[in-house]
Each structure stands twice: as C-alpha cells, then as structure tokens.
Coordinates of C-alpha atoms and ligand atoms in Angstrom, one line a residue:
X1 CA 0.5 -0.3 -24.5
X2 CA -2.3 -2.4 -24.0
X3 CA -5.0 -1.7 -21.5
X4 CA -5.5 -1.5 -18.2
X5 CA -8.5 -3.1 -16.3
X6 CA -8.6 -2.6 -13.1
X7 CA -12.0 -4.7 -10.6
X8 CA -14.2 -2.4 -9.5
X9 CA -16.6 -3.6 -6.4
X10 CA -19.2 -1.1 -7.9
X11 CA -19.5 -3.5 -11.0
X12 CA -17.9 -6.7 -9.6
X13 CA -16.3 -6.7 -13.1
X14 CA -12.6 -6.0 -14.3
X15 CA -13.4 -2.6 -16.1
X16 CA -11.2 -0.9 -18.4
X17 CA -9.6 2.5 -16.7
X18 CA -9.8 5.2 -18.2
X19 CA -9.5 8.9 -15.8
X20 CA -12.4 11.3 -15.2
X21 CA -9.7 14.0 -17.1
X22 CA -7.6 12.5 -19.5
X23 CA -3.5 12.7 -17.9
X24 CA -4.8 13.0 -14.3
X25 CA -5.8 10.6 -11.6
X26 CA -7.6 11.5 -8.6
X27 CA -7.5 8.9 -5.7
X28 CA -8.7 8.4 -2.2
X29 CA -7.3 5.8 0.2
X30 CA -8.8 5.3 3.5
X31 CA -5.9 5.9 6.1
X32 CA -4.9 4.7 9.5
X33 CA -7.3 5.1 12.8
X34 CA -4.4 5.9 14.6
X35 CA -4.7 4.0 18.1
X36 CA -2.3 1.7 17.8
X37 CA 0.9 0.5 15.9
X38 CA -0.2 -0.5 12.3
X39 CA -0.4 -4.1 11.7
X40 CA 1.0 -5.4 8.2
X41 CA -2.5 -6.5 7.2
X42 CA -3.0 -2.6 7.3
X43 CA 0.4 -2.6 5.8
X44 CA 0.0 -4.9 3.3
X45 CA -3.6 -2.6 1.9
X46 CA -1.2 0.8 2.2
X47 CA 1.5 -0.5 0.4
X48 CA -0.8 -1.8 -2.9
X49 CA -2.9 1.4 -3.0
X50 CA 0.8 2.6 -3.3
X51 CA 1.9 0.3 -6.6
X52 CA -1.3 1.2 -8.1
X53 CA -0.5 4.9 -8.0
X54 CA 3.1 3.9 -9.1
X55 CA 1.5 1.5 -12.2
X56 CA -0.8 5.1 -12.9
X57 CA 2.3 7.0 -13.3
X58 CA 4.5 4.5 -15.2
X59 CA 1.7 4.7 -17.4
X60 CA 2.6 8.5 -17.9
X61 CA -0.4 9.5 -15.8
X62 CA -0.1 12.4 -13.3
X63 CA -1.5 11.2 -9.4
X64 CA -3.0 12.7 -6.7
X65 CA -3.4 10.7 -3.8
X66 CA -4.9 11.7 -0.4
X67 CA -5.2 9.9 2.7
X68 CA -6.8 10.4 5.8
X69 CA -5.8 10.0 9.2
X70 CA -8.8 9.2 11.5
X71 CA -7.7 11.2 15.3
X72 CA -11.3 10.6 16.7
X73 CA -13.5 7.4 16.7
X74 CA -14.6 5.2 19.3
X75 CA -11.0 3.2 20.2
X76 CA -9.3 5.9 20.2
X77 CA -11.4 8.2 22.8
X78 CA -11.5 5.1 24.8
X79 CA -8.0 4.1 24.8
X80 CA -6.8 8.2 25.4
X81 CA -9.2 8.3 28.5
X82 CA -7.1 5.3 29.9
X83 CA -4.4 6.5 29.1
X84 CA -5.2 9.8 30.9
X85 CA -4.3 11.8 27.7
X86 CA -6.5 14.3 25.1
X87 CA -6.7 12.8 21.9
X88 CA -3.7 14.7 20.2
X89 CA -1.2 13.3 22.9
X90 CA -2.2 10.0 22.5
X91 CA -2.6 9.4 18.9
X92 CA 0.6 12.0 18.0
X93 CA 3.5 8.5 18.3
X94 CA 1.0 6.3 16.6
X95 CA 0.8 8.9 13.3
X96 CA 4.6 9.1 13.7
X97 CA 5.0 5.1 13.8
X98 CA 2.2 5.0 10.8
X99 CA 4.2 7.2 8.7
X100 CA 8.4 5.5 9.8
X101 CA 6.6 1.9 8.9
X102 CA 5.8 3.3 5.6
X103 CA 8.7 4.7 4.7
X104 CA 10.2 1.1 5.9
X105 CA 8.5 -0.5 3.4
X106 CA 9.1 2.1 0.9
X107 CA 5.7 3.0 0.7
X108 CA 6.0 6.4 -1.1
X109 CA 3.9 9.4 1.1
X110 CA 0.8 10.8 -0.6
X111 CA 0.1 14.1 -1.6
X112 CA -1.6 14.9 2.0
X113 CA -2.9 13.3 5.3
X114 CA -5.8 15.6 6.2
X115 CA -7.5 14.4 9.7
X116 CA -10.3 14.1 10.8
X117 CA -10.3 16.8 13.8
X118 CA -8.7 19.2 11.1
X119 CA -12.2 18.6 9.0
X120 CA -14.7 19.7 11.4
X121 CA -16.1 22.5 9.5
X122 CA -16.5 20.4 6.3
X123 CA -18.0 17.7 7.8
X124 CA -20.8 20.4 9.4
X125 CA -21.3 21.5 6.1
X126 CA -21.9 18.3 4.3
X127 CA -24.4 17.5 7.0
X128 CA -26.2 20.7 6.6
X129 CA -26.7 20.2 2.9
X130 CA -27.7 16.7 3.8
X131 CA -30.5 17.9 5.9
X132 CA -31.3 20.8 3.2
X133 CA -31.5 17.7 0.5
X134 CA -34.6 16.0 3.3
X135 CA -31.8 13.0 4.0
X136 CA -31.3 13.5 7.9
X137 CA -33.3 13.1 11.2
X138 CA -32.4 13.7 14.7
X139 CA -32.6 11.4 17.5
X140 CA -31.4 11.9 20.9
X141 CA -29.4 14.9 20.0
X142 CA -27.8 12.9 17.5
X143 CA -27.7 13.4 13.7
X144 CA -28.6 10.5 12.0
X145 CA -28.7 9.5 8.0
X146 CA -32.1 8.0 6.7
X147 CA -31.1 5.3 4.1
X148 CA -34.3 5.1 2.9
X149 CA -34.6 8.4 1.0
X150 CA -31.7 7.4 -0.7
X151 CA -32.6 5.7 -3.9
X152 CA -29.4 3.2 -4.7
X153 CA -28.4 2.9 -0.6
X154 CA -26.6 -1.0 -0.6
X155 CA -25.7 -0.6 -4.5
X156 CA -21.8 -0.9 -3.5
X157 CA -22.5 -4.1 -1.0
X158 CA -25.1 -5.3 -3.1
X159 CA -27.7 -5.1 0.0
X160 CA -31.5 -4.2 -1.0
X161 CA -33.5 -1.9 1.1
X162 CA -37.0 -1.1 1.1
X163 CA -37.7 2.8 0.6
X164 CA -41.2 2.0 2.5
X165 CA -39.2 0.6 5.2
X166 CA -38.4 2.5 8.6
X167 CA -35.1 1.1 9.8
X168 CA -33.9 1.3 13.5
X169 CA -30.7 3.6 13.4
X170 CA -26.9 2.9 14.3
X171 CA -24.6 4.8 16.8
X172 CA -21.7 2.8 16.6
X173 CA -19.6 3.5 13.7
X174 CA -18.9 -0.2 13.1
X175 CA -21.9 -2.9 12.2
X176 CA -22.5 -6.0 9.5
X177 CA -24.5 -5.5 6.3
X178 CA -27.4 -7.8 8.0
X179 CA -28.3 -4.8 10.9
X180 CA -28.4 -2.3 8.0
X181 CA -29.7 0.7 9.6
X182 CA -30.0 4.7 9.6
X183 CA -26.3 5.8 10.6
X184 CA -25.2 8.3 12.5
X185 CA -23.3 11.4 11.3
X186 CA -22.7 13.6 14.1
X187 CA -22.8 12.1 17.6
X188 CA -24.1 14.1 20.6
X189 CA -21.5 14.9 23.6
X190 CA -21.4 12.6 25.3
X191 CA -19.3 12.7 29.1
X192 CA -15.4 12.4 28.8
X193 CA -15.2 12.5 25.3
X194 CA -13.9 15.2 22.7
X195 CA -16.8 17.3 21.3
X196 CA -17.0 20.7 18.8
X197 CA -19.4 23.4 19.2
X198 CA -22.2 22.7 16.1
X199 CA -24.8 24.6 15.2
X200 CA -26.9 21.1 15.3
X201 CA -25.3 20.8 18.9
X202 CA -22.1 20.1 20.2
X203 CA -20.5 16.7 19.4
X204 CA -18.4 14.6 17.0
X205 CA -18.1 13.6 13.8
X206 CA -19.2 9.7 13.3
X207 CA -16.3 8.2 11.3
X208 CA -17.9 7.5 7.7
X209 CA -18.5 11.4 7.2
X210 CA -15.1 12.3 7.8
X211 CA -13.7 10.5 4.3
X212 CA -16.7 11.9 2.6
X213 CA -15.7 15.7 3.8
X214 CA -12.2 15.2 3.1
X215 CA -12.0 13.3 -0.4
X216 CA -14.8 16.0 -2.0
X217 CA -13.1 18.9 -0.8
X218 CA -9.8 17.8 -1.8
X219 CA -10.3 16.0 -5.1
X220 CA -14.3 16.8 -6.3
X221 CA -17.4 15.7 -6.0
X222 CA -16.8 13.0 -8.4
X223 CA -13.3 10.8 -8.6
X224 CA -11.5 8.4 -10.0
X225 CA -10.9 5.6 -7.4
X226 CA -11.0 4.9 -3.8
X227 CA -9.2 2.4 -2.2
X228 CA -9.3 0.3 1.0
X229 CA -9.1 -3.7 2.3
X230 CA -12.5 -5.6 1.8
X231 CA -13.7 -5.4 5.4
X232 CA -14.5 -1.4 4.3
X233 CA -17.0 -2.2 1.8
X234 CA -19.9 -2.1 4.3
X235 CA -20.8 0.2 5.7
X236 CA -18.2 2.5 5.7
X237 CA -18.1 2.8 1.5
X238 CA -21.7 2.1 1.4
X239 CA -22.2 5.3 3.9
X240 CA -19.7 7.4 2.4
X241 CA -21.4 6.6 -1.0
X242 CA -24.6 8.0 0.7
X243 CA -23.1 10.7 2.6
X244 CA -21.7 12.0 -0.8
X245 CA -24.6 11.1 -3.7
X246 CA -27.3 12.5 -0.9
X247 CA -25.2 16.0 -0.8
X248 CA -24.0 16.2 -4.6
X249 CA -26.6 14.6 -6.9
X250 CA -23.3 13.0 -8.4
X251 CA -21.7 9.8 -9.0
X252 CA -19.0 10.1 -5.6
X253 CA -16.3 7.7 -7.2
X254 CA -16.1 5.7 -10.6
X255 CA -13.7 3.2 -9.2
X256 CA -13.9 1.3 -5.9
X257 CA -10.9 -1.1 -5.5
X258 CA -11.1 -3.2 -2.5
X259 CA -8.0 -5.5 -1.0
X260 CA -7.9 -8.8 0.3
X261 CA -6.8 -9.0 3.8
X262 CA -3.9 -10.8 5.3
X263 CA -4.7 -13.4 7.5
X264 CA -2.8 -15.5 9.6
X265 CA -3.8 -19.3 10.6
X266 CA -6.6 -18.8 8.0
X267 CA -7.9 -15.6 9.9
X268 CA -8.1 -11.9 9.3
X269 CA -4.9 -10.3 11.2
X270 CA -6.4 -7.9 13.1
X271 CA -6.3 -5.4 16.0
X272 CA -9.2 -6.4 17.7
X273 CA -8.3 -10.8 18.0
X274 CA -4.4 -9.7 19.0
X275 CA -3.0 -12.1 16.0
X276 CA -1.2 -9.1 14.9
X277 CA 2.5 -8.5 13.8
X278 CA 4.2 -4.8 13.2
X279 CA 6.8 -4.3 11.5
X280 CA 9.4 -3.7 14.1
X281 CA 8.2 -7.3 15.2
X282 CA 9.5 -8.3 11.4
X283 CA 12.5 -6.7 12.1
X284 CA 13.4 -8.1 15.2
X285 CA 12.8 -11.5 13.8
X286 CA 15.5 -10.3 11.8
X287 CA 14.6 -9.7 8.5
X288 CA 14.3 -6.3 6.1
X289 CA 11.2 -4.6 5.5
X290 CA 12.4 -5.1 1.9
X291 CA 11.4 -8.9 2.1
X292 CA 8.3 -8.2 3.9
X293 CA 7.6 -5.4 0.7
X294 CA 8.5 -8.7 -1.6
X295 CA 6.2 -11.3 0.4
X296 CA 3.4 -8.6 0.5
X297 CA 3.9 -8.0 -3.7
X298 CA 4.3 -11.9 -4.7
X299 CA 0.4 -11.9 -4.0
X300 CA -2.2 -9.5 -6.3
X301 CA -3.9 -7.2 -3.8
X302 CA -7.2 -9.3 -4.6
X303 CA -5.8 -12.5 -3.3
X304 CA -6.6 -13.9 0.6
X305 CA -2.5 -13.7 1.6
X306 CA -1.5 -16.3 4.7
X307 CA 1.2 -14.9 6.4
X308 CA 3.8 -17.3 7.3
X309 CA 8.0 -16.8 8.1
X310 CA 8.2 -19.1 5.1
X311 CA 7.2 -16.5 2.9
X312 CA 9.6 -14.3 4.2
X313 CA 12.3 -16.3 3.7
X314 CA 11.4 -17.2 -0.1
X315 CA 11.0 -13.4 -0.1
X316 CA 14.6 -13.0 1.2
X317 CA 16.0 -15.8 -1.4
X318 CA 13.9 -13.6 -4.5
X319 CA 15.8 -10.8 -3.5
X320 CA 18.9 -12.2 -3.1
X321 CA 19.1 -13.7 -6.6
X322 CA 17.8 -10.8 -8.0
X323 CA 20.8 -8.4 -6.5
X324 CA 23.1 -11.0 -8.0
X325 CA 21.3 -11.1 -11.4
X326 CA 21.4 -6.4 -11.2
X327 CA 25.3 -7.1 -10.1
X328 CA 26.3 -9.5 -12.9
X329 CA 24.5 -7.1 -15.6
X330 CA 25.7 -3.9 -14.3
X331 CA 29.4 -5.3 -14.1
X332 CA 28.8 -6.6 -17.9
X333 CA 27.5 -3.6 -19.0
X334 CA 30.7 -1.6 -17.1
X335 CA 32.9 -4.4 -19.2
X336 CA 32.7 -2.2 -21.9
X337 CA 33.0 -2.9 -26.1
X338 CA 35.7 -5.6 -25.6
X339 CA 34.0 -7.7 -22.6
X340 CA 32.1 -9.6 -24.6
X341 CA 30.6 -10.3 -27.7
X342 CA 28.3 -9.0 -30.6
X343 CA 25.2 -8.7 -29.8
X344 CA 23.6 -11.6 -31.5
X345 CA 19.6 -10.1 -31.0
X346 CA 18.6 -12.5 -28.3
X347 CA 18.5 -9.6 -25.4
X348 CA 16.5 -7.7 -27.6
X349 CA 14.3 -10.3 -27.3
X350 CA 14.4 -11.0 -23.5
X351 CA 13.8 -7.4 -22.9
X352 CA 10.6 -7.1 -25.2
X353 CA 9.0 -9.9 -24.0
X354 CA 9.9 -9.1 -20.3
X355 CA 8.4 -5.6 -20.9
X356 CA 5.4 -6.6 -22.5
X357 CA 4.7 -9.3 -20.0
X358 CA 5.7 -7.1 -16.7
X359 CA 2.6 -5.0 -18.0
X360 CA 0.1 -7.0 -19.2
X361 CA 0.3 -8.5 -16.0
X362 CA 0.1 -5.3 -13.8
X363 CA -2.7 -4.3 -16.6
X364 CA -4.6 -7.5 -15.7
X365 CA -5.8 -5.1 -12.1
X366 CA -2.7 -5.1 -10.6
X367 CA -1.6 -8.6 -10.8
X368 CA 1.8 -8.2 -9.3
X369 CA 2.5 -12.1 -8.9
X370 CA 2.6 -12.0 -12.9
X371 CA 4.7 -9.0 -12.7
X372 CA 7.3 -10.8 -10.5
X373 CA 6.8 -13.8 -12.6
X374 CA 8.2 -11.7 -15.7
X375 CA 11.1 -10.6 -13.8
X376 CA 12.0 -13.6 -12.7
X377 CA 11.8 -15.4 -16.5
X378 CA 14.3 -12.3 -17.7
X379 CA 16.6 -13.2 -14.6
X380 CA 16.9 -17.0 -15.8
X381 CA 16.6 -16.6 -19.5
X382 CA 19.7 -13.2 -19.1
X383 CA 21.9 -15.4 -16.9
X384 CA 21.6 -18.5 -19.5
X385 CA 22.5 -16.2 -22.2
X386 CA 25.6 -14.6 -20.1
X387 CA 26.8 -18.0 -19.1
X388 CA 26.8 -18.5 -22.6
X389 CA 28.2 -15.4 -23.6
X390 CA 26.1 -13.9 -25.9
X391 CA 24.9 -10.9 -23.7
X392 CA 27.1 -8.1 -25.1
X393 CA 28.0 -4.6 -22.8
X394 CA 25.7 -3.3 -24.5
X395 CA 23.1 -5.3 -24.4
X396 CA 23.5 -5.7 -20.7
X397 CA 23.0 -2.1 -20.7
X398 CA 19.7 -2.3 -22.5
X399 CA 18.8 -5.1 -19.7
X400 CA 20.0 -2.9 -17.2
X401 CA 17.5 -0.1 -18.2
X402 CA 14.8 -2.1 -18.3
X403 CA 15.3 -3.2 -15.3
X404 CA 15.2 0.7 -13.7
X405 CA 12.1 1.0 -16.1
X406 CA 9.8 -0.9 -13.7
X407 CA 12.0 0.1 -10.7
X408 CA 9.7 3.3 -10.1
X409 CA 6.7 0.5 -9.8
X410 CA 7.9 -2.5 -7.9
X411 CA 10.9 -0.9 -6.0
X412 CA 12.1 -4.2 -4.4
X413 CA 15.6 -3.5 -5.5
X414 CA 18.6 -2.9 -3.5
X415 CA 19.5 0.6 -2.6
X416 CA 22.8 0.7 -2.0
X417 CA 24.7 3.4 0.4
X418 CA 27.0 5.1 -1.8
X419 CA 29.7 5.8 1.0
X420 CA 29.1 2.3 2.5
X421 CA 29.8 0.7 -1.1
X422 CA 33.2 2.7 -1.5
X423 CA 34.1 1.3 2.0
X424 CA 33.4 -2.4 1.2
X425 CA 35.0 -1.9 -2.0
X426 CA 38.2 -0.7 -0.3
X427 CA 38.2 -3.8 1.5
X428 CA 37.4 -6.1 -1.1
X429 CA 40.5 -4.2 -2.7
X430 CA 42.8 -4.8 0.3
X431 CA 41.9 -8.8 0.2
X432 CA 42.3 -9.0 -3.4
X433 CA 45.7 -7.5 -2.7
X434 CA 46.7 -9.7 0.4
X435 CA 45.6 -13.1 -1.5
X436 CA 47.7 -12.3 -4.6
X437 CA 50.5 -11.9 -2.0
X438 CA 49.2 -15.1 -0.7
X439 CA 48.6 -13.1 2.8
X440 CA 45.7 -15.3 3.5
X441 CA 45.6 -15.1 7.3
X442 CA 44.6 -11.3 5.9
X443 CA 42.1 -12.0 3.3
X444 CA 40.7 -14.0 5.7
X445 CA 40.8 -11.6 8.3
X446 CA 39.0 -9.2 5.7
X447 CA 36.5 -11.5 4.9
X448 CA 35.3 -12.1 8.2
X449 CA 35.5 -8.1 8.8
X450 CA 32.6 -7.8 5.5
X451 CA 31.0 -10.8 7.2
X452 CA 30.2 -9.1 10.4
X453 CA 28.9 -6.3 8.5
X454 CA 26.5 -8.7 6.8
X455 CA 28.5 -8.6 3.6
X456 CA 28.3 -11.9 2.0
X457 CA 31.7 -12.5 -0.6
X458 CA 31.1 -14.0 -4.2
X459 CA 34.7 -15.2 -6.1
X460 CA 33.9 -15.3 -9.6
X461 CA 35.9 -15.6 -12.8
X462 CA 35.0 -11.8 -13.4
X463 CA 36.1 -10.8 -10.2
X464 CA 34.9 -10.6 -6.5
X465 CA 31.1 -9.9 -5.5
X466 CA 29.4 -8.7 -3.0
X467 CA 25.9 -8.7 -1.6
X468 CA 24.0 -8.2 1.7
X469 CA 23.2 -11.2 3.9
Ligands
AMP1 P1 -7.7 0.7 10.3 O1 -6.4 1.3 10.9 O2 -8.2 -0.4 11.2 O3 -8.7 1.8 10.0 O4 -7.3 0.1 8.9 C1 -6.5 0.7 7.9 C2 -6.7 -0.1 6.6 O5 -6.2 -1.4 6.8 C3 -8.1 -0.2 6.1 O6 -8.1 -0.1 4.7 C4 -8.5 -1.6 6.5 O7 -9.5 -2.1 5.7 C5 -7.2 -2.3 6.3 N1 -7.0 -3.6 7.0 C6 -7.4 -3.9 8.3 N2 -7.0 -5.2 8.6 C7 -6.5 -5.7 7.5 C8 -5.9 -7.0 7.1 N3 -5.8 -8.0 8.0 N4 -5.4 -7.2 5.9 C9 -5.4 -6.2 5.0 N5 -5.9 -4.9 5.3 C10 -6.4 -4.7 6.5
ZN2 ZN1 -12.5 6.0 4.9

C-alpha cells in the first residue's frame, strides 16, 4: 500500500499521514448550526469528511469521529425569538432534517453529536484555565480572548499580528481575517436571549469555544485532523487553535483539512444570499440522493464544484452503467464452471491495476475524481473482455469482490430491496413465460406494470435484466 498524503492548511503542503497512535484515528468535524435546512454545499463538506473516515478504515485504521451540533449562536436566537419558541423547540426539526439528509446521501453517522448547550460546563472550564494561563480580559461583562499574548495567533490563516499591538475586540462570532481582533468567549446576557448562570457572570458561550470544549474533552488535547469547508479557516480554526494552544500548552490538531465549497452561478451556495438547494428540493426535481452522492464525489473535496442539473444527470447516467456493469458480472459469476471460459489471466490484470489505481488516487488527499476514474477504466476494459468472452465465473467473481472492496469507501452502488427484487423477479418470470407462449398483449402488459414501478427491462442473449430508471 503506498501512502497516503493528505493537504493540511497548517502546512499548505500534501503531508504524509501518519496517526498520533499507530491503528487509531481521532477526528473532529465541525457540524451543522442548526437553524435551517442544510444546504448541499453543507452537504457536500459532511459527506467528504465521511469518505475520508471511510478511506481511514479501508486502510485498516480504527475511527473516531465527533461532530458537533451548534443549538446556540446568533441566527438561531434570532430566528427562535421570531418564531416565538426557546431554542430547543425551534432548532429540534432542523437536527432531525440534518441527520434524515445524511442518511439520504448515505453519509454514515459519527460516533457522537455533542451540542453546544450540552457543553456549558466545559466550555466555563476552558475559559477559566484561559484566564489562569493571563490569555483573557473582560469588557462590558463580556469575556474576551487577547490574541496578542498568544505567540503563533494567524499561523493557520497565515495572518501576522503584532504582540505589541492592542487590537479592538469582536462580539460577533462571524468577521474576515482583515478586522482581526480580540474575540469573544463568553457573551454577557443580553435581553431575550438564552443565558447560563457563570461564575464570570451569566451568559453564553461565543461559538468558536464550543468546538474547542467539545473536541478536547472527547478526543484529547492533541488530534489527528479536523475537518470543515474553507470559509472556516478564519477565524473560527484560527480561534479554536487559540482557544486550545492558550489552555493546553499543546499542538490542538496535526491535520487541518479544509473543503472547497459548492457554488452555484460561480458563487458560494449559501444560507445567507438564498442561492440554496436541500435535498428534498433534489428530490422533488426528481432525482436520488444517490446521484447527488455521485455529482458531489466526481469532484476531490479541494476542488471549487459548480452545481448544475447537468451534473446530476451525468451522475444519474454513471450510475446507471455501473448497475448494468455489477448486473452482468454478478450474473457471470452465478453462470458457474461451464458459463464461460478459462480464465486466460487478463481479469487478473484488470483487477490489480483497478485496485492499485482506486488508491493511489484516494491516497493522492482524497482524490475521488481519480478514484471514479479507475472504476470506470475496470467497467470498459471488464465489459470488452466479456463481450469477448474471456471473463470466466470465476473471474467475474474476483471482479465482483473487488468491486465490494471499495464499496465500504465510495458507496454509490445500488442497494437493492431484497423482497422488492423477488417481486420484480416474479414478474420478469411471468413475462418470460407469457412471450414463450407468444401471450404478448401480457408481456406487454407486464412490462408496463415494472415500468410504472420505474423498472427499466434489458433483453439480452443471457437472459432478461433489470435496473431502476
Ligand atoms: P453551517 O451550518 O453554516 O455552520 O455549515 C456547516 C458546514 O458546511 C461548515 O463546515 C461550512 O464550512 C460548510 N459550508 C457552508 N457553505 C458551504 C458551501 N457552499 N459549500 C461547501 N461547504 C459549505
Ligand atoms: Zn467548529
């Protein structure tokens, strides 16, 4: 196996990985603020910090993925006191739609979604040993983080501050690297919004402590990788960085992996300008979250991705010829010793070098268009070498398990319903039957009976096919 390099903003280079403690991976991806419907930009960053846990494990590592789940920021006390609701009632359907669009795009859950409120006492006590360590001030009842008594503050966004320098300070949780400033880390109450009892006054957490608190106390003071989409970098990262160096003394995380966003019309889909789709808006346009998992995958997380229908409906074509290409193997494998020939070596030889390729591409950080490309050079080369009849049972098998070999990473293959397989089986049965009686009003009828169901019919010399519109 050869290895993997994965970019880390830290160094702006492609460094090799290799775990904090050899066999295990600890990982950190910043989740959801949950005050609307996630957007598949948002979708698009969940779903690659998923494959990249995915490629960790096919390469026998053991993963431990947390995510949080920001309940109290800014939006979301603003939109609640609109709505007339506390901040539990409002944000409870969005964590609910969060978690059915993952499962959509087969986004595997990870191993817990702490929040924010459920953090309180953490974050207090990382700000306490903040103030201990000389790092804090107070202002307006506020609790504020002074960058410059951090040696290194800006060494993830690459901005340079001046220790001599007093810089203003920063309520909102939300800025550009140009206003750097002192930010806050625990807000004073304020009217009508949601406050705790502190012993440095009542009030709320500002939003970069709460991935600090949550990531140390669940994986260490010092990880493996954090993930999140570029626009994260500053200052969230750069704060938590702060948060957590000023408390531990430590290096907070060894690798931070940062995703390109999806745009649309050239421009960052986003919550804010409205250019936003969901995925029950991809649905109703009428196609799977499968495709939208394909679209989202044909691009390396690092790439800018333009969203267009078109993409879906390559994505939807992909998919379609590779359920024919899983189809035609499984069936030749199922042919047994006598459906075809010998095997004359040449599988063998398809299967190494889609292997090999399928990971030095996902090796090269995660490039998933290479990956893809791989799959598809083993789906042309295999059905030139069945039309030609040198793929034995055998060796269909063998490209049938390679196949189910980077399953577990790119999941983009069919899943079939077992019961509603037997069903359309029955009736591919019954029409076989009425067309050798030369019953065709019935195979006909049958045919249109699958095609309502979205069951597309293939005649073929080996016998009748079927796959999903
Ligand atoms: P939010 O719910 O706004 O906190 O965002 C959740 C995650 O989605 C964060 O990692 C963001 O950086 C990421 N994100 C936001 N907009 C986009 C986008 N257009 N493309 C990709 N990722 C995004
Ligand atoms: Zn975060």
């Amino acid at each position: 196996m050869s290895e993997l390099r994965l970019f880390n903003t830290l160094t702006r280079d492609k460094d090799l990985f290799i775990p904090l403690h050899p066999g295990e991976v600890k990982m950190y991806s910043c989740g959801p603020t949950v005050y609307n419907h996630p957007h598949i930009g948002n979708l698009r960053t969940f779903l690659w910090s998923d494959v990249l846990r995915r490629y960790l494990e096919f390469r026998g590592l053991r993963v431990t993925q947390i995510m949080n789940i920001t309940d109290v920021e800014d939006k979301i006390i603003r939109n609640a006191n609109a709505a007339g609701q506390d901040i539990h009632t409002y944000t409870a359907p969005y964590i609910e739609a969060f978690h059915t669009a993952l499962r959509e795009l087969r986004v595997r859950p990870a191993d817990s979604y702490p929040r924010a409120t459920e953090y309180i006492p953490q974050m207090l006590a990382l700000v306490k040993t903040l103030d201990e360590r000389g790092h804090t001030y107070v202002a307006d009842g506020s609790t504020y983080f002074r960058v410059s008594t951090l040696p290194g503050y800006g060494k993830l966004s690459k901005i340079e501050l001046d220790a001599s320098t007093e810089y203003g300070r920063i309520e909102s949780d939300e800025y550009e690297k140009e206003s750097a400033r002192d930010f806050v880390l625990w807000k004073a109450k304020k009217e009508g919004e949601p406050s705790w009892q502190a012993a440095i006054g009542e009030g709320r957490p500002g939003w970069h402590l709460e991935c600090s608190a949550m990531s140390m106390d669940l994986l260490g003071e010092t990880f493996d990788i954090h993930t999140g989409a570029v626009d994260l970098i500053f200052p969230h990262h750069e704060n938590e960085i702060a948060q957590s160096e000023g408390a531990t003394g430590k290096p907070f995380v060894r690798f931070w992996i940062h995703g390109e966003h999806l745009n649309i019309d050239q421009q960052k889909m986003s919550k804010s300008l409205g250019n936003i789709y969901t995925l029950a808006e991809i649905k109703e346009m009428n196609y799977e979250p499968l495709a939208l998992r394909y679209a989202l995958l044909s691009v390396p997380h690092r790439t800018k991705l333009n969203f267009t229908t078109q993409s879906l409906d390559d994505a939807k074509s992909a998919l379609a010829r590779i359920d024919s290409f899983l189809l035609r193997v499984k069936e030749l494998s199922a042919s047994g010793p006598h459906g075809a020939k010998e095997s004359d070596g040449h599988a063998g030889e398809l299967i190494g070098r889609f292997l090999i390729d399928f990971e030095a591409a996902m090796d090269d950080d995660l490039n998933t268009a290479g990956a893809l490309g791989a799959l598809f050079t083993l789906i042309r080369d295999g059905n030139i070498a069945m039309d030609a009849g040198r793929i034995s049972a055998a060796d269909a098998e063998g490209i049938h398990a390679a196949l189910m070999k980077v399953d577990p990473v790119l999941d983009i293959f069919p899943k079939r319903d077992e019961n509603l397989d037997a069903e359309i089986e029955e009736l591919i049965a019954q029409r076989n039957a009425a067309r050798k009686a030369r019953n065709f009003a019935e195979s006909d009828r049958i045919r249109d009976l699958l095609l309502s169901k979205d069951i597309l019919l293939e005649d073929t010399p080996g016998g009748t096919r079927w796959r999903k519109k």
